[in-house]
Short mmCIF file of C-alpha atoms in Angstrom, two decimals:
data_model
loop_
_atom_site.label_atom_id
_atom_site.label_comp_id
_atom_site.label_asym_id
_atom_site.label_seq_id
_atom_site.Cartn_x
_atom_site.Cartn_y
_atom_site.Cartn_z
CA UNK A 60 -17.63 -6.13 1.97
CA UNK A 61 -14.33 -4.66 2.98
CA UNK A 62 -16.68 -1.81 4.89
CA UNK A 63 -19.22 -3.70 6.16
CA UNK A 64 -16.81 -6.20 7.72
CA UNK A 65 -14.91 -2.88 9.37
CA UNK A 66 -18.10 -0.96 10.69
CA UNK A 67 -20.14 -4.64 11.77
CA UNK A 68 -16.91 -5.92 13.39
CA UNK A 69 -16.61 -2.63 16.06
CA UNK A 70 -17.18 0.84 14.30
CA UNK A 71 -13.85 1.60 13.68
CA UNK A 72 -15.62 4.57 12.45
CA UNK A 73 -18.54 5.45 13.82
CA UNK A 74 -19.48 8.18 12.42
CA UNK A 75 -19.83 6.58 8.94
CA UNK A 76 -23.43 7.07 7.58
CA UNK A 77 -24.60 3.83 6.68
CA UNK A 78 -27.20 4.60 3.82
CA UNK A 79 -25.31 7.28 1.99
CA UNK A 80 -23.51 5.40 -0.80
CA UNK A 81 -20.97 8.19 -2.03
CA UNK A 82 -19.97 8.33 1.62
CA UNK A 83 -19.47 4.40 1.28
CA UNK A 84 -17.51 5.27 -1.75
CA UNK A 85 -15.37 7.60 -0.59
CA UNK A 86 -14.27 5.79 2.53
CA UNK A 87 -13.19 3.18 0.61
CA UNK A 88 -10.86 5.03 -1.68
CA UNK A 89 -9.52 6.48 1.20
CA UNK A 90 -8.97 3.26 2.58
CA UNK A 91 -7.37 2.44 -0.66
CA UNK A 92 -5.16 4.83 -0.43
CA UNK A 93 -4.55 4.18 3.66
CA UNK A 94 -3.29 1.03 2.95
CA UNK A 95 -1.26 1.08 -0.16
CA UNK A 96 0.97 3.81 1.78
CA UNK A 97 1.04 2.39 5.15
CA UNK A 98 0.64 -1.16 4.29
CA UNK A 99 -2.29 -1.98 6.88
CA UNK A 100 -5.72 -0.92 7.75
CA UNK A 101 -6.22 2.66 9.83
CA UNK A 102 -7.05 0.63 13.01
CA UNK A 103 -6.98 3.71 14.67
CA UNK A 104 -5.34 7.58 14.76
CA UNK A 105 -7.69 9.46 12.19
CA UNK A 106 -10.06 11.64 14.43
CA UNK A 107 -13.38 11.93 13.62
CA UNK A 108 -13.08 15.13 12.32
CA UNK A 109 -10.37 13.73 10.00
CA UNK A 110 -13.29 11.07 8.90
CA UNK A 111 -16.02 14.03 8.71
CA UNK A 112 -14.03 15.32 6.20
CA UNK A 113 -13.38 12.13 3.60
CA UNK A 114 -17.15 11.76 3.97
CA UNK A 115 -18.56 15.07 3.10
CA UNK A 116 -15.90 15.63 0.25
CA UNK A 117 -14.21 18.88 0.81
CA UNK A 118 -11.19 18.38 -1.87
CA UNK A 119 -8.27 20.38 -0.72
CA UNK A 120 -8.85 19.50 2.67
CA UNK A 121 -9.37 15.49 2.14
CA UNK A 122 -5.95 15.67 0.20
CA UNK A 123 -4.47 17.31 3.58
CA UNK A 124 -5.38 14.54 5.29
CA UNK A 125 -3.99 12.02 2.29
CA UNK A 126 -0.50 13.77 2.12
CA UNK A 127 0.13 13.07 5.80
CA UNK A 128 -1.16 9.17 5.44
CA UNK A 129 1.56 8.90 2.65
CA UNK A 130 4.48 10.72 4.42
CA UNK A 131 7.38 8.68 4.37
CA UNK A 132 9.61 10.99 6.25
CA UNK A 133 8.10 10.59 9.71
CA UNK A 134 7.52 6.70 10.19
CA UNK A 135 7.04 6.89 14.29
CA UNK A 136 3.54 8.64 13.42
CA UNK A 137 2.28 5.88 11.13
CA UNK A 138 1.86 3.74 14.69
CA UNK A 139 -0.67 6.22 17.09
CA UNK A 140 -1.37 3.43 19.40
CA UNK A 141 2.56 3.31 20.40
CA UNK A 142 2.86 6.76 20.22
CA UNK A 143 -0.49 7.65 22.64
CA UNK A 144 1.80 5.67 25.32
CA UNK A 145 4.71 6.51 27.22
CA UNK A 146 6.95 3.31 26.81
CA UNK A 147 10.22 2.64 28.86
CA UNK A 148 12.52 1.00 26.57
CA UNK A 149 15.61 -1.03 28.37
CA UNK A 150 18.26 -1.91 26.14
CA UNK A 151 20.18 -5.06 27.14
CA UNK A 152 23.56 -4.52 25.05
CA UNK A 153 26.17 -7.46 25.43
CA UNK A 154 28.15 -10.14 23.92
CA UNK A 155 26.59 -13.62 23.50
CA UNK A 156 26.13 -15.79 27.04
CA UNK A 157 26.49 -12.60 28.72
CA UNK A 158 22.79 -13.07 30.39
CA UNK A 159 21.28 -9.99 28.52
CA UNK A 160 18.28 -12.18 26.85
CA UNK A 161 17.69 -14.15 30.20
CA UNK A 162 16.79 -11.17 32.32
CA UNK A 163 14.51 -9.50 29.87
CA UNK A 164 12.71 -12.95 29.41
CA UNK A 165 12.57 -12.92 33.05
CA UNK A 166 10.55 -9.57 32.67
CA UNK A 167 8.25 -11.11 29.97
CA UNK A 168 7.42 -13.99 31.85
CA UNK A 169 6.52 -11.85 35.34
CA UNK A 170 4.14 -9.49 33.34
CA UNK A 171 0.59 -9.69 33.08
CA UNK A 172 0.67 -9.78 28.92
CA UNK A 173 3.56 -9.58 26.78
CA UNK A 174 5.40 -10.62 23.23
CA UNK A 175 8.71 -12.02 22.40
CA UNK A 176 10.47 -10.91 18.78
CA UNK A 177 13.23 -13.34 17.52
CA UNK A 178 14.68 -13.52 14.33
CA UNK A 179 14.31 -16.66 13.99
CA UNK A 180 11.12 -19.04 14.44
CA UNK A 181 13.08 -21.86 16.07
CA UNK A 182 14.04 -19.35 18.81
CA UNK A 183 10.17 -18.55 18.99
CA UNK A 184 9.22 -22.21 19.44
CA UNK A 185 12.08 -22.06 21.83
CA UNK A 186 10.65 -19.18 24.41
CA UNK A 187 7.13 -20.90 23.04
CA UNK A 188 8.08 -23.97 24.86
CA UNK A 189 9.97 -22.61 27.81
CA UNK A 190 7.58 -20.07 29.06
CA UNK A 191 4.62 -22.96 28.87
CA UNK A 192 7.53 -25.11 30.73
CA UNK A 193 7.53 -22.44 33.55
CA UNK A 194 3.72 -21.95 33.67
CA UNK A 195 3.24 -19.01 31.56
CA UNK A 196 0.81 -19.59 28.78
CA UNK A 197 2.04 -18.71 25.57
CA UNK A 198 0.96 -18.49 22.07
CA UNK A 199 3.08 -19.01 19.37
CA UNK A 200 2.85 -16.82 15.94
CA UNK A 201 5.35 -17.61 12.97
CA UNK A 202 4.61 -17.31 9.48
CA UNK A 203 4.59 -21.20 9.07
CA UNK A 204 2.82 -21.62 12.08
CA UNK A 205 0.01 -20.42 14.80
CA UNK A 206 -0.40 -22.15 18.11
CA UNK A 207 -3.17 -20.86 20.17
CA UNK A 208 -2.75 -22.04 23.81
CA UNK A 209 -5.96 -21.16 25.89
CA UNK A 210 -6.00 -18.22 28.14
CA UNK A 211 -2.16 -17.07 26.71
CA UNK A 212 -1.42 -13.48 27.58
CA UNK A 213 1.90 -13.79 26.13
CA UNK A 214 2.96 -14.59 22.24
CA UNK A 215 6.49 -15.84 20.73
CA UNK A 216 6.67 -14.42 17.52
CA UNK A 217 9.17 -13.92 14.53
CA UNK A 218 9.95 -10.66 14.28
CA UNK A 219 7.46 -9.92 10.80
CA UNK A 220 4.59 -11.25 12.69
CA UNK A 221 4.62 -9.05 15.97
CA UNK A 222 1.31 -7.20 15.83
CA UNK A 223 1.09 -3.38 16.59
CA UNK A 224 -2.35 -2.64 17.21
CA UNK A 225 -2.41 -5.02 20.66
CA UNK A 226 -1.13 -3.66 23.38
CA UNK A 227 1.05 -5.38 26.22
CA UNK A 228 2.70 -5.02 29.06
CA UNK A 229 6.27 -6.14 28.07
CA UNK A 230 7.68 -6.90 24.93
CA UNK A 231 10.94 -8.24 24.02
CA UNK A 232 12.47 -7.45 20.97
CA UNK A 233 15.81 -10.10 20.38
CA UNK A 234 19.10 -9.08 18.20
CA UNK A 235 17.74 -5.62 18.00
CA UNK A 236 21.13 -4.84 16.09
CA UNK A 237 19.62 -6.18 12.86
CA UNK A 238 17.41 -3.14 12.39
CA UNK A 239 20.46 -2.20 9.85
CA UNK A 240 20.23 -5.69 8.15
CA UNK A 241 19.39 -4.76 4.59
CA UNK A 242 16.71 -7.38 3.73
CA UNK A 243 14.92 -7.40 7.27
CA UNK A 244 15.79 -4.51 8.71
CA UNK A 245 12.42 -3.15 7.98
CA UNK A 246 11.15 -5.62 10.62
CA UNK A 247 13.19 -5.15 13.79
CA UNK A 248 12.83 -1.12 12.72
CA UNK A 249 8.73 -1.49 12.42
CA UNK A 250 8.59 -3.50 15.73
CA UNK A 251 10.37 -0.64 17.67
CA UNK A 252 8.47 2.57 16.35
CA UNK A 253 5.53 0.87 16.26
CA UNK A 254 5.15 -1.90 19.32
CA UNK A 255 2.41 -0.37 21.81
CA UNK A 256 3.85 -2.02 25.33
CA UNK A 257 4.60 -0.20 28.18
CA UNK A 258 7.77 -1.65 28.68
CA UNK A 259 10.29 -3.09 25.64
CA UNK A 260 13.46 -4.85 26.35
CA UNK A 261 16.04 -4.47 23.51
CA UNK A 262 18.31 -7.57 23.41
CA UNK A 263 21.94 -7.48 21.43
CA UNK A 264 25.32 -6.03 20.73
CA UNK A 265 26.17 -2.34 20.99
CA UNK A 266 26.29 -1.72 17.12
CA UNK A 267 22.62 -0.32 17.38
CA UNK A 268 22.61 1.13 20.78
CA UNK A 269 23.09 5.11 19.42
CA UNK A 270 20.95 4.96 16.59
CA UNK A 271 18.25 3.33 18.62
CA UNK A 272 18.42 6.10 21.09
CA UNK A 273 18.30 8.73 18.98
CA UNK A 274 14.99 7.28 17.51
CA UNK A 275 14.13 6.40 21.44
CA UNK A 276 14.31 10.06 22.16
CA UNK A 277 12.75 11.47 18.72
CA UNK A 278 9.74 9.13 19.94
CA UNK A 279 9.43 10.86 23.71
CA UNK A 280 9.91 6.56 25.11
CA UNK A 281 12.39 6.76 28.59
CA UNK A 282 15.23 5.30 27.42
CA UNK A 283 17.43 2.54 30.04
CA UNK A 284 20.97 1.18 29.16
CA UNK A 285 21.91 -2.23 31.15
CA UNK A 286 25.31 -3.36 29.91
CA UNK A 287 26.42 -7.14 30.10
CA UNK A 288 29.80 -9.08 30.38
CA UNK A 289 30.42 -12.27 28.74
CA UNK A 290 29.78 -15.18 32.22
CA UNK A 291 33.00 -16.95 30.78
CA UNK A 292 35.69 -16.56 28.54
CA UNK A 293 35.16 -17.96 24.55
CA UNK A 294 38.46 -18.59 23.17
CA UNK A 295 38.85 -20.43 20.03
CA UNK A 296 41.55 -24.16 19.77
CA UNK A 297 45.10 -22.99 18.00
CA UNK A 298 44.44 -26.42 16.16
CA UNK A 299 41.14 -28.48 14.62
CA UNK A 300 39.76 -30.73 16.82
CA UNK A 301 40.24 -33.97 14.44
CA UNK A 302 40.90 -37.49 14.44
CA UNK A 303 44.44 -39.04 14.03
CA UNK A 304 43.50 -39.57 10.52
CA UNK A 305 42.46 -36.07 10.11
CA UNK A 306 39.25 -37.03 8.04
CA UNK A 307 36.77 -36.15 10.58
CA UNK A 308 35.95 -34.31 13.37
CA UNK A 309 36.94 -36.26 16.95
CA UNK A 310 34.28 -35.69 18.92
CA UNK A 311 35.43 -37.49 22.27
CA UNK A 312 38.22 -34.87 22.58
CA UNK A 313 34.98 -32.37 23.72
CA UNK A 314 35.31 -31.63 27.13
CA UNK A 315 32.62 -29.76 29.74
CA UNK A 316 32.60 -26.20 29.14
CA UNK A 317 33.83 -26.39 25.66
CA UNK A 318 31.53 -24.99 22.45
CA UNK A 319 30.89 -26.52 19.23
CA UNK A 320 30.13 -23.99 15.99
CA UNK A 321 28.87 -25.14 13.47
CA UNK A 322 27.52 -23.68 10.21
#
């Protein structure tokens, strides 16, 4: 079923011989294979010469064509939509309230199709709501949730549910410093090699900024550098904000401008 649904749904490979059943066979190991190493479907970047060769079984060269499929030392060539496109990536490096996240959402929201990456999915729900606030239709993808809003051209996502075989126009990629968190690293690292959009906007702290543009340059994307100042000065109380009988918290000592943390 898994090849009927691929070649009735839009011939991801055409040249596929529809009557030949150890051709059917053989496609399917190799897609077996495909996804086990890469961990999707091959939605495209095997050529059809590639494909010529699963189907009429030539051995040494078929396991060619498997090696490279499981290479794990060259990740930036698992994504050839991205890597068919010559992407301008803008890093927005900053503290927090420095503006950085603003004026790359202010790029999203101009372009004709684009995706937002957050960390989190109550920041997705939050540039969910604010571009449909602003007239921008917007979908919104979590993996607890999937909002479809007619017509949308743009998506908020969490970062693990960004697609990479749809291309945009902008995409925004928030806290991009977390590529080196050790749990979900994998995601903010996937979403960079392998995001086809002709622009992405890198939002966070300058932790990541080198390592990003090494992999920036090892990838041929033009690589921009925007750097941000905090708007106003944080500067933590020399004593807790409390109550006379120091039991709780006194909340009508707040005053405008101030900034409550809480964890």
């Amino acid at each position: 079923s898994m090849y009927e649904d691929l070649v009735g749904a839009g011939a991801l490979f055409p040249k596929i011989r529809d009557n030949e059943q150890a051709s059917i066979h053989r496609f399917c190991r190799f897609l077996s294979l495909w996804t086990r190493t890469r961990g999707s479907l091959p939605s495209s970047g095997i050529s059809s010469e590639q494909l010529e060769i699963i189907l009429n079984n030539q051995p040494e060269d078929v396991y060619n064509i498997q090696e490279t499929a499981s290479n794990m030392q060259a990740p930036h060539t698992w994504y050839p939509l991205a890597r068919s496109m010559k992407r301008k990536v803008v890093m927005h490096v900053g503290p927090t309230n420095s503006g950085k996240t603003h004026a790359a959402l202010q790029r999203l929201a101009a372009a004709e199709s684009g995706v937002y990456c957050g960390p989190l999915r109550l920041l997705a729900h939050e540039i969910y709501e604010r571009m449909n606030g602003h007239g921008v239709a917007c979908s919104l993808v979590t993996g607890e949730s999937i909002i479809e809003t007619p017509g949308a051209q743009h998506k908020a996502c969490t970062i693990e549910m960004v697609s990479t075989i749809t291309p945009v126009k902008v995409a925004v990629i928030d806290e991009f410093q977390l590529l080196g968190e050790e749990n979900r690293g994998w995601a903010w690292t996937r979403a960079l090699l392998g995001l086809p959009a002709e622009e992405i906007h890198l939002c966070g702290d300058p932790s990541a900024q080198e390592i990003v543009t090494t992999l920036c340059t090892e990838m041929g994307d033009d690589v921009e550098v925007v750097h941000y100042a905090r708007l106003s000065p944080l500067e933590p109380l020399s004593r807790a904000l409390t109550s006379s009988t120091m039991r709780d918290a006194h909340y009508d000592n707040i005053e405008p401008g101030d900034c409550v943390i809480a964890f």
